[in-house]
mmCIF file of C-alpha atoms in Angstrom:
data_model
loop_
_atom_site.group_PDB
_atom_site.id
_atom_site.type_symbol
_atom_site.label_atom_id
_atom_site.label_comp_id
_atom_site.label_asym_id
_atom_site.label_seq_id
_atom_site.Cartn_x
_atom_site.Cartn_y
_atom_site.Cartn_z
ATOM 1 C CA UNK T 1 -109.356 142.080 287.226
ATOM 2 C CA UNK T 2 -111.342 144.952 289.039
ATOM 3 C CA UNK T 3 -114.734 145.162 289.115
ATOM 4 C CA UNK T 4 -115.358 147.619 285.964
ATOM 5 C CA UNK T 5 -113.469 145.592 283.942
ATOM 6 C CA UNK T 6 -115.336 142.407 285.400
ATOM 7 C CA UNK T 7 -118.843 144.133 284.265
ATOM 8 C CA UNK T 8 -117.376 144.923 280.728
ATOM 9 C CA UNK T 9 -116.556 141.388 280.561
ATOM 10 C CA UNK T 10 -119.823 140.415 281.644
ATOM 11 C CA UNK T 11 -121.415 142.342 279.069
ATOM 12 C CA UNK T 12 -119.419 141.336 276.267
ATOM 13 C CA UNK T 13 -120.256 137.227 276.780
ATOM 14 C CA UNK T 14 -124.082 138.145 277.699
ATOM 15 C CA UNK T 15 -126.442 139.373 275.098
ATOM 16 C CA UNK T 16 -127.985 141.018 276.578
ATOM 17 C CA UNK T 17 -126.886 140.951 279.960
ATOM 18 C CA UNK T 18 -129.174 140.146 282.776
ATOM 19 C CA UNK T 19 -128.878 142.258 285.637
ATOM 20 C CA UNK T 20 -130.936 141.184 289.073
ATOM 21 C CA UNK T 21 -131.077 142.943 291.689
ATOM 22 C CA UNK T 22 -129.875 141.860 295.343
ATOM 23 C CA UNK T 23 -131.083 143.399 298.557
ATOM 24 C CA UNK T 24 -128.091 142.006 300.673
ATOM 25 C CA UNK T 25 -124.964 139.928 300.823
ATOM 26 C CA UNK T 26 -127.064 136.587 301.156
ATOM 27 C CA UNK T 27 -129.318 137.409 298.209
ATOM 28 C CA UNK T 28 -126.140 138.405 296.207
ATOM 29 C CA UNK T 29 -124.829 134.787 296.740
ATOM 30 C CA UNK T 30 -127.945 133.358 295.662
ATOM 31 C CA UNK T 31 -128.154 135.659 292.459
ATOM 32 C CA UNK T 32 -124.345 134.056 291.659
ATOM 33 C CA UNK T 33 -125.407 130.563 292.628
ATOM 34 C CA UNK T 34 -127.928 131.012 290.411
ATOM 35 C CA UNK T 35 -125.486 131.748 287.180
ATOM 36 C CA UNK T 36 -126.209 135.624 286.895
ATOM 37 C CA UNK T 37 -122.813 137.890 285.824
ATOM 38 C CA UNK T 38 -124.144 141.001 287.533
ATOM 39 C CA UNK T 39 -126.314 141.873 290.192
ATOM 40 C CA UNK T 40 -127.821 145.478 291.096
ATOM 41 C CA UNK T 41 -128.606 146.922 294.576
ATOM 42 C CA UNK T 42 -131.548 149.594 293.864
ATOM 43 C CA UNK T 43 -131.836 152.821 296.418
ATOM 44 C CA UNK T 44 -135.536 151.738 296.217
ATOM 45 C CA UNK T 45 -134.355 148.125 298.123
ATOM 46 C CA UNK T 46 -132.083 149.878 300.508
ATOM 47 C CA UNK T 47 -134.327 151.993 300.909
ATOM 48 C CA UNK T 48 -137.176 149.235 301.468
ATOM 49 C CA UNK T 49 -135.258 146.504 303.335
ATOM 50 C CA UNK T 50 -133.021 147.903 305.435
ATOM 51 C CA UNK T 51 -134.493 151.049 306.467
ATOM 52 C CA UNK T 52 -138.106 150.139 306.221
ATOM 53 C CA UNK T 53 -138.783 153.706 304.558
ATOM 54 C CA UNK T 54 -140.540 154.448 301.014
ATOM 55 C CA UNK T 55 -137.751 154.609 297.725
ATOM 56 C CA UNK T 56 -138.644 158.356 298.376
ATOM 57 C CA UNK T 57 -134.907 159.968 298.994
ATOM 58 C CA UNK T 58 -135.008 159.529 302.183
ATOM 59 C CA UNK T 59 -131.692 157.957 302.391
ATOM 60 C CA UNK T 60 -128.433 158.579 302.958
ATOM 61 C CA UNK T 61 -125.406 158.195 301.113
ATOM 62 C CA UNK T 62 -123.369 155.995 303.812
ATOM 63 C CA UNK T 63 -126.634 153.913 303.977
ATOM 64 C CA UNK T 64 -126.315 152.363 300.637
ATOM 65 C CA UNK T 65 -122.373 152.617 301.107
ATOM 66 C CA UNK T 66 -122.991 150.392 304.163
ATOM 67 C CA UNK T 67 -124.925 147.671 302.187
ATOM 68 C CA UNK T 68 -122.672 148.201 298.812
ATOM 69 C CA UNK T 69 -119.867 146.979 301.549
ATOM 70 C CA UNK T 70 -121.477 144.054 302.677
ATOM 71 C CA UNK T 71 -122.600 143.112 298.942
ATOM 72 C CA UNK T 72 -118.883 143.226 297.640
ATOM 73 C CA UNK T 73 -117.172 141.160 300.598
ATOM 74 C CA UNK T 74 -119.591 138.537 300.049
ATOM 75 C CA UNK T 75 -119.417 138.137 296.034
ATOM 76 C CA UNK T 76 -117.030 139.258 293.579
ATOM 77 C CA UNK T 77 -119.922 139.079 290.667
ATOM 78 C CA UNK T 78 -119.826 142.797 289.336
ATOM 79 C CA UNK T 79 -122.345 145.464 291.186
ATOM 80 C CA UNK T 80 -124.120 147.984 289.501
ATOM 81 C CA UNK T 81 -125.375 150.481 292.437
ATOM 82 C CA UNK T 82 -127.838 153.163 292.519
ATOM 83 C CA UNK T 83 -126.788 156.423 293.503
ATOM 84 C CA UNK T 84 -130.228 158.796 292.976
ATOM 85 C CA UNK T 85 -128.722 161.989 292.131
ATOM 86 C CA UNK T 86 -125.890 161.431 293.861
ATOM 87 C CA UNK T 87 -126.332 163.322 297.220
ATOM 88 C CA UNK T 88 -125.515 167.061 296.608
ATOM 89 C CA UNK T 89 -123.208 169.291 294.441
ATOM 90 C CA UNK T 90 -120.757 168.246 292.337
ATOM 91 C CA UNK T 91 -118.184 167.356 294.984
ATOM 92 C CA UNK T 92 -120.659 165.178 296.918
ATOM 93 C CA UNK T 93 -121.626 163.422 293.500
ATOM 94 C CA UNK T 94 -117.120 163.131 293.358
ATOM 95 C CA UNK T 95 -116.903 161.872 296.537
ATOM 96 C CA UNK T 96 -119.727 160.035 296.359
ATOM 97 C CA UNK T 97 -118.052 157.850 292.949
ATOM 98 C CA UNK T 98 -114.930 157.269 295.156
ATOM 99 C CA UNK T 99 -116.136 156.078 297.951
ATOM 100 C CA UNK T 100 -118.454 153.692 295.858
ATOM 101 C CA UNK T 101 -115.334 152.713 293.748
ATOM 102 C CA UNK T 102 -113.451 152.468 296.794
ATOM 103 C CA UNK T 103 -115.837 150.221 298.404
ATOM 104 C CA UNK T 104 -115.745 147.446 295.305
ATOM 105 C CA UNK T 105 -118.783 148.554 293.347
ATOM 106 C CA UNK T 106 -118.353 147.944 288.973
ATOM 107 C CA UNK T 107 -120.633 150.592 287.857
ATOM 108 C CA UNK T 108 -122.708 153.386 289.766
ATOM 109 C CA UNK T 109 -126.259 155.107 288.157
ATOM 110 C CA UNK T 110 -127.151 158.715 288.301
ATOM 111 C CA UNK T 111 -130.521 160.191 287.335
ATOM 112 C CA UNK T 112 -131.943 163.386 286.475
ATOM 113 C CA UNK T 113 -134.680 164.098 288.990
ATOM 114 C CA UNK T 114 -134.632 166.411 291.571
ATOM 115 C CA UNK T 115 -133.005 165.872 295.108
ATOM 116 C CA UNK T 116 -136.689 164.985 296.319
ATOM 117 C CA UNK T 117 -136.993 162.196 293.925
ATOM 118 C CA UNK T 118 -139.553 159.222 293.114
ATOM 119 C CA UNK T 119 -139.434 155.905 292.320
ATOM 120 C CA UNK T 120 -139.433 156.070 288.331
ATOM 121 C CA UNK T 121 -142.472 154.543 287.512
ATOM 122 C CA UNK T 122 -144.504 156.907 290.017
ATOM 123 C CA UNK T 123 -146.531 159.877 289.259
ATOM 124 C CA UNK T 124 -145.212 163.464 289.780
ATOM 125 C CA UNK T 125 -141.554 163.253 289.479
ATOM 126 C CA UNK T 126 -139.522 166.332 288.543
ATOM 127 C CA UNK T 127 -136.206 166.674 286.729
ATOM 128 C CA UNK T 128 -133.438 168.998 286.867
ATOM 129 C CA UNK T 129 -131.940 170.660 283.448
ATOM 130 C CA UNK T 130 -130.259 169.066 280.976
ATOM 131 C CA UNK T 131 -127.324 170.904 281.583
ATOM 132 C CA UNK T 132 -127.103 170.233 285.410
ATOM 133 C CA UNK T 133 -127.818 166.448 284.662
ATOM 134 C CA UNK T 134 -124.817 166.882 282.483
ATOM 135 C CA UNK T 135 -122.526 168.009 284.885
ATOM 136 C CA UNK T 136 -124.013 165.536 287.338
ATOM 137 C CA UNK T 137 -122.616 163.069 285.016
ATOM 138 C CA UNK T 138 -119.198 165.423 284.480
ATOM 139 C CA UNK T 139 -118.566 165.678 288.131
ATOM 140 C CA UNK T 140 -118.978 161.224 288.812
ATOM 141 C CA UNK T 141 -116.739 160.492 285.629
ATOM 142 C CA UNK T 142 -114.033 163.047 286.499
ATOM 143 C CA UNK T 143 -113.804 161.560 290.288
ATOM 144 C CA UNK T 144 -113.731 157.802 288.778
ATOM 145 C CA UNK T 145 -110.636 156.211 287.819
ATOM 146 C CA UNK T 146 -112.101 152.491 286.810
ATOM 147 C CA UNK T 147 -115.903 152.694 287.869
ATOM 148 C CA UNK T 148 -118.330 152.728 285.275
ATOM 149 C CA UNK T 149 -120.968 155.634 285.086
ATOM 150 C CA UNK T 150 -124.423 155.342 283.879
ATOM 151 C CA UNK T 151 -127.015 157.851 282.962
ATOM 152 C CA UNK T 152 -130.187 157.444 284.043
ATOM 153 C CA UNK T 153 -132.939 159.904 282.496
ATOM 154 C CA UNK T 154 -136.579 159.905 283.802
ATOM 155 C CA UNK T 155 -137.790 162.775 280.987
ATOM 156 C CA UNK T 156 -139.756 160.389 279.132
ATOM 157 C CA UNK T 157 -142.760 161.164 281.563
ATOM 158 C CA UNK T 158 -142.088 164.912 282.285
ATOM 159 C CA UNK T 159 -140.948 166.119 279.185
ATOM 160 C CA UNK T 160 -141.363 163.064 276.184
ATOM 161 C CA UNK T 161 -139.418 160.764 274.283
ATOM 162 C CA UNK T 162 -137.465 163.373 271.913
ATOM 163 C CA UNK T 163 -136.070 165.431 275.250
ATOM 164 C CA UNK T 164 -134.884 162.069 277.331
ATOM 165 C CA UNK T 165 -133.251 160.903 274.081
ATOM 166 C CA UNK T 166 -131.688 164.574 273.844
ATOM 167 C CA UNK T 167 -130.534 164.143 277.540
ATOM 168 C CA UNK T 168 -129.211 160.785 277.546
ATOM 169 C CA UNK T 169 -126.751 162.338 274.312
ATOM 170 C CA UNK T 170 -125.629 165.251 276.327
ATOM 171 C CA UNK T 171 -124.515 162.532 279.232
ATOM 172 C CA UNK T 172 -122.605 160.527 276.697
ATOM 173 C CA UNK T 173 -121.085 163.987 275.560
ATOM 174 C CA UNK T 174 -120.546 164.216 279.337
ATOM 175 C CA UNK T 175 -118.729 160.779 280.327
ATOM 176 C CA UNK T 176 -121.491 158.547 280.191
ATOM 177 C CA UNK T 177 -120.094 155.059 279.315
ATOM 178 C CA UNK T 178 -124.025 153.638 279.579
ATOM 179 C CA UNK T 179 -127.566 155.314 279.327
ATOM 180 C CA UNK T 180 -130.441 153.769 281.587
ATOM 181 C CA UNK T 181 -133.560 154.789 279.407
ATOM 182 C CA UNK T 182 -136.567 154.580 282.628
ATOM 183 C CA UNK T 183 -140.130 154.149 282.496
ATOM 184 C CA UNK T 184 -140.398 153.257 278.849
ATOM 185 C CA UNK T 185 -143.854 152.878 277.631
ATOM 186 C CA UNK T 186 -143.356 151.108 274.270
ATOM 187 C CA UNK T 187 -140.698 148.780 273.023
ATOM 188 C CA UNK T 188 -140.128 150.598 270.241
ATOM 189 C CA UNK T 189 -138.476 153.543 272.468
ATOM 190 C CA UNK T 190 -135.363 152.017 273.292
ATOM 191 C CA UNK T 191 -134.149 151.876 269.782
ATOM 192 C CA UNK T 192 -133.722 155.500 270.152
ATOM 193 C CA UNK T 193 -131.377 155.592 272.811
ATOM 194 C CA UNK T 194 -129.652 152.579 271.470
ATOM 195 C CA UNK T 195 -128.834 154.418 268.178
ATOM 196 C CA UNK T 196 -126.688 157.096 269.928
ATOM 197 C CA UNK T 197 -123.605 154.306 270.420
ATOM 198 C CA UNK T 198 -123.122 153.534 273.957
ATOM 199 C CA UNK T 199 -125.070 150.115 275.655
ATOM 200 C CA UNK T 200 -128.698 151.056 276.745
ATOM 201 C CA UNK T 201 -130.074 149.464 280.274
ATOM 202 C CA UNK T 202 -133.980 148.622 279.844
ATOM 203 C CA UNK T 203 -135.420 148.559 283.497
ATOM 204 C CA UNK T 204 -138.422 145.332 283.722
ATOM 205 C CA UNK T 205 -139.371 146.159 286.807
ATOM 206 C CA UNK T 206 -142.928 144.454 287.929
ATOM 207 C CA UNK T 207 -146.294 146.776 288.262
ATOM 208 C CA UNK T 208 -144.650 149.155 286.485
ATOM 209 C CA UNK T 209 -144.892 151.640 283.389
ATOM 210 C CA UNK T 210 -142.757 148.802 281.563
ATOM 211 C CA UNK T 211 -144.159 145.824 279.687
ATOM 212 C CA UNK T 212 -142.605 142.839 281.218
ATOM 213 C CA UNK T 213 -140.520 142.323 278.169
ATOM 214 C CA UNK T 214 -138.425 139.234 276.903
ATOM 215 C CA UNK T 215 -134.338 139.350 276.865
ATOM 216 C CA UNK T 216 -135.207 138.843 273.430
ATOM 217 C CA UNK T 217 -137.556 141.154 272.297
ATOM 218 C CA UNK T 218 -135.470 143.699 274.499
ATOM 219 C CA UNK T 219 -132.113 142.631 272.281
ATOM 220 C CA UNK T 220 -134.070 143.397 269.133
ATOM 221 C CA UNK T 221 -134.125 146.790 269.839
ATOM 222 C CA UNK T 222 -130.197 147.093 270.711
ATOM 223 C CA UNK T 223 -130.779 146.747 274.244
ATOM 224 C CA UNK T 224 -127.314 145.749 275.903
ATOM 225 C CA UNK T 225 -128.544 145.190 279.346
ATOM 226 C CA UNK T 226 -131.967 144.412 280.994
ATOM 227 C CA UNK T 227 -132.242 145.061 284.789
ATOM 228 C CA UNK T 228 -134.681 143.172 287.219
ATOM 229 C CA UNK T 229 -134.125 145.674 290.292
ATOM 230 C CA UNK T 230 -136.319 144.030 293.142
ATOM 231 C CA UNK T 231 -137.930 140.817 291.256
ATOM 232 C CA UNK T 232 -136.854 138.445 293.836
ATOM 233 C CA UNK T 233 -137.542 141.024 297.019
ATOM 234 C CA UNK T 234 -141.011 141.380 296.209
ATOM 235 C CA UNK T 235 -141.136 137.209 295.850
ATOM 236 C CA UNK T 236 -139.402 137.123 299.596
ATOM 237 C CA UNK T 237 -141.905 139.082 301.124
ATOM 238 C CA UNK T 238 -144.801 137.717 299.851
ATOM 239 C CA UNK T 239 -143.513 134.287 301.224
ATOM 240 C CA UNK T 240 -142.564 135.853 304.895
ATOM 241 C CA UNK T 241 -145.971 137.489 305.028
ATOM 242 C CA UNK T 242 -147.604 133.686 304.275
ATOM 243 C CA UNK T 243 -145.103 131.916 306.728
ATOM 244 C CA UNK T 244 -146.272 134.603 309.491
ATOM 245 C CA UNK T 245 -149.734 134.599 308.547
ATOM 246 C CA UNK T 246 -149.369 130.348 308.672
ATOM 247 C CA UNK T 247 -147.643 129.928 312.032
ATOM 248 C CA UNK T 248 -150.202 132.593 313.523
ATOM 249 C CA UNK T 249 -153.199 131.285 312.243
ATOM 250 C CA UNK T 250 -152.218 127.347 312.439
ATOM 251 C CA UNK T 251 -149.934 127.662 315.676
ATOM 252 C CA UNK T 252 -147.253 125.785 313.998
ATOM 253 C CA UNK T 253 -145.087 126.270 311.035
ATOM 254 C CA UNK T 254 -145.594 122.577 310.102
ATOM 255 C CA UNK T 255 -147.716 123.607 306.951
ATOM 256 C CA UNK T 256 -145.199 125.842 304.929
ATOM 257 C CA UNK T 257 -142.003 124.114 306.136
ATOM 258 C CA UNK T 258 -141.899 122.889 302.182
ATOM 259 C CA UNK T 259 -141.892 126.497 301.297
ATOM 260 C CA UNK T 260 -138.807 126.937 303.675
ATOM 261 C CA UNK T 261 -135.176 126.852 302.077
ATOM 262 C CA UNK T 262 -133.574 123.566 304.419
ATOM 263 C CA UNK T 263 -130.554 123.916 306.957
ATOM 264 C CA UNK T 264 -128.252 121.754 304.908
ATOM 265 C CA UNK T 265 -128.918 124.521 301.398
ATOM 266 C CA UNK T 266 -128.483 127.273 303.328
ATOM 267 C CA UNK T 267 -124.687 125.786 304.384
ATOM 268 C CA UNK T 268 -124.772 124.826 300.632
ATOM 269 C CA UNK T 269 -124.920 128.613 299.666
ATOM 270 C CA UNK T 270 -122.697 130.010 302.645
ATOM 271 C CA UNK T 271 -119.718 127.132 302.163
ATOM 272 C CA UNK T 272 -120.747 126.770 305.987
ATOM 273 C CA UNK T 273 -118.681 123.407 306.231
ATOM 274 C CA UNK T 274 -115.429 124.488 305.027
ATOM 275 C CA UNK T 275 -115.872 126.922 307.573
ATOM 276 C CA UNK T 276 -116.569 124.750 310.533
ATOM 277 C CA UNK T 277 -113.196 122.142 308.709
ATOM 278 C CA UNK T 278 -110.939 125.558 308.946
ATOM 279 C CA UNK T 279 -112.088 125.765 312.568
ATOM 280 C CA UNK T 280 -111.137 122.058 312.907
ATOM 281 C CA UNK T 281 -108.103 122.559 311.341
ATOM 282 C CA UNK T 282 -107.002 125.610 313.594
ATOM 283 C CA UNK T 283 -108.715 124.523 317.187
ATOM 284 C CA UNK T 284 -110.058 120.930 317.216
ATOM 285 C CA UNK T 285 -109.867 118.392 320.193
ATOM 286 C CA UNK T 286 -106.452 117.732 320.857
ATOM 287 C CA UNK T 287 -105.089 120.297 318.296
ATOM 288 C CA UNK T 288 -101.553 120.820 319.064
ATOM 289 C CA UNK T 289 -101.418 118.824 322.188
#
């Protein structure tokens, strides 16, 4: 089964699906330990994490590419993947799609902001047309041959509800199989996009425009997916800055060692002894001798 048709699955026995997001290949592992069918790497978390830079388009498209890579050889749970606005003209968007396909990804999103875009729930953004967003979205789905594509539109803030819900129909029109509607500001808006036919992605990201809304008042409204981009990033560096403020202030790192994930879960999570039994198995003492 490849990884679009993985997602589709996903999102037919989830209602709605929960997306989370997952910064790297160990926090992808976690996110399927921890029963989730999809998991999400945001621009704003490659961005964050493994460039220590601002979600401010600053980078690249082989830097994601490099951490989509890592994501996919460590988990086969379907990955929805940022793409901003997806690097350039139309054949960087194409190339873009198949190198993301290519490197295992489910589903990529593209947005409507300018080149020198903000994080969505930010002040100031700018978008492009509704016709170039369109053939933003025409360009990815005629370079896909599985991959999902999903439209993201930030117009609520620039231009109001009645033009995003206008642009997120001319994507569909376009090849949109999904529409992410971003930066709500009332529940009540999704039901807008989800009466044009395809399934809608609600984003809950924290200290946001968004309310932090249930699964279930989000599935009320139609809502087929509900993403939590950087949920658990935000909760791992609020507990690194306490373990660093801990062993500087108390000289030790005896007082937050409960906070501390153990030795014996982390092999839990990695499968670290059947590694060490292959290596047995292959070059132990006396091993063909």
């Amino acid at each position: 089964m490849s990884a679009a048709q993985r997602f589709l699955s996903a999102l037919e026995t989830e209602h709605p699906l929960q997306i989370v997001g997952a910064i790297n290949a160990y926090s992808a592992m976690l996110a399927e330990h921890s029963g989730f069918k999809a998991i999400y790497l945001s621009g704003g978390g490659v961005a964050n994490w493994s460039y220590g830079l601002p979600d401010l388009g600053m980078t690249t498209m082989n830097d994601v590419l490099e951490d989509v890579r890592r994501i996919t050889y460590a988990t086969d749970v379907p990955l929805l993947v940022d793409i901003d606005t997806g690097w350039g003209s139309a054949f960087n968007i194409g190339r873009t799609v198949k190198l993301f396909e290519g490197a295992g990804a489910a589903c990529v999103h593209i947005e409507d902001q300018v080149a020198a875009k903000r994080c969505g729930h930010r002040p100031g953004k700018a978008i492009v047309s509704k016709e170039e967003m369109a053939e933003r979205v025409t360009a990815a789905a005629d370079a896909r041959d599985e991959m999902l594509i999903m439209a993201r539109t930030d117009a609520l803030a620039v231009e109001g509800l009645d033009s995003a819900v206008e642009r997120a129909a001319a994507c569909i029109e376009a090849g949109a199989d999904f529409i992410f509607a971003e930066a709500m500001t009332d529940l009540s808006m999704y039901k807008r996009f989800t009466d044009l036919g395809v399934p809608v992605l609600a984003n809950i990201t924290e200290f946001g425009q968004t309310e932090l809304y249930t699964t279930t008042e989000l599935g009320d409204q139609g809502v087929a997916m509900v993403l939590y981009p950087l949920s658990a990033s935000r909760a791992m560096a609020n507990a690194a800055l306490d373990v660093y403020a801990a062993i500087r202030g108390d000289s030790t790192q005896k007082n937050v060692v409960d906070r501390m994930q153990t030795r014996n879960e982390l092999y839990e999570h990695l499968g670290y002894h059947e590694y060490e039994d292959k290596l047995d198995a292959l070059f132990g003492e006396n091993k063909d001798q």
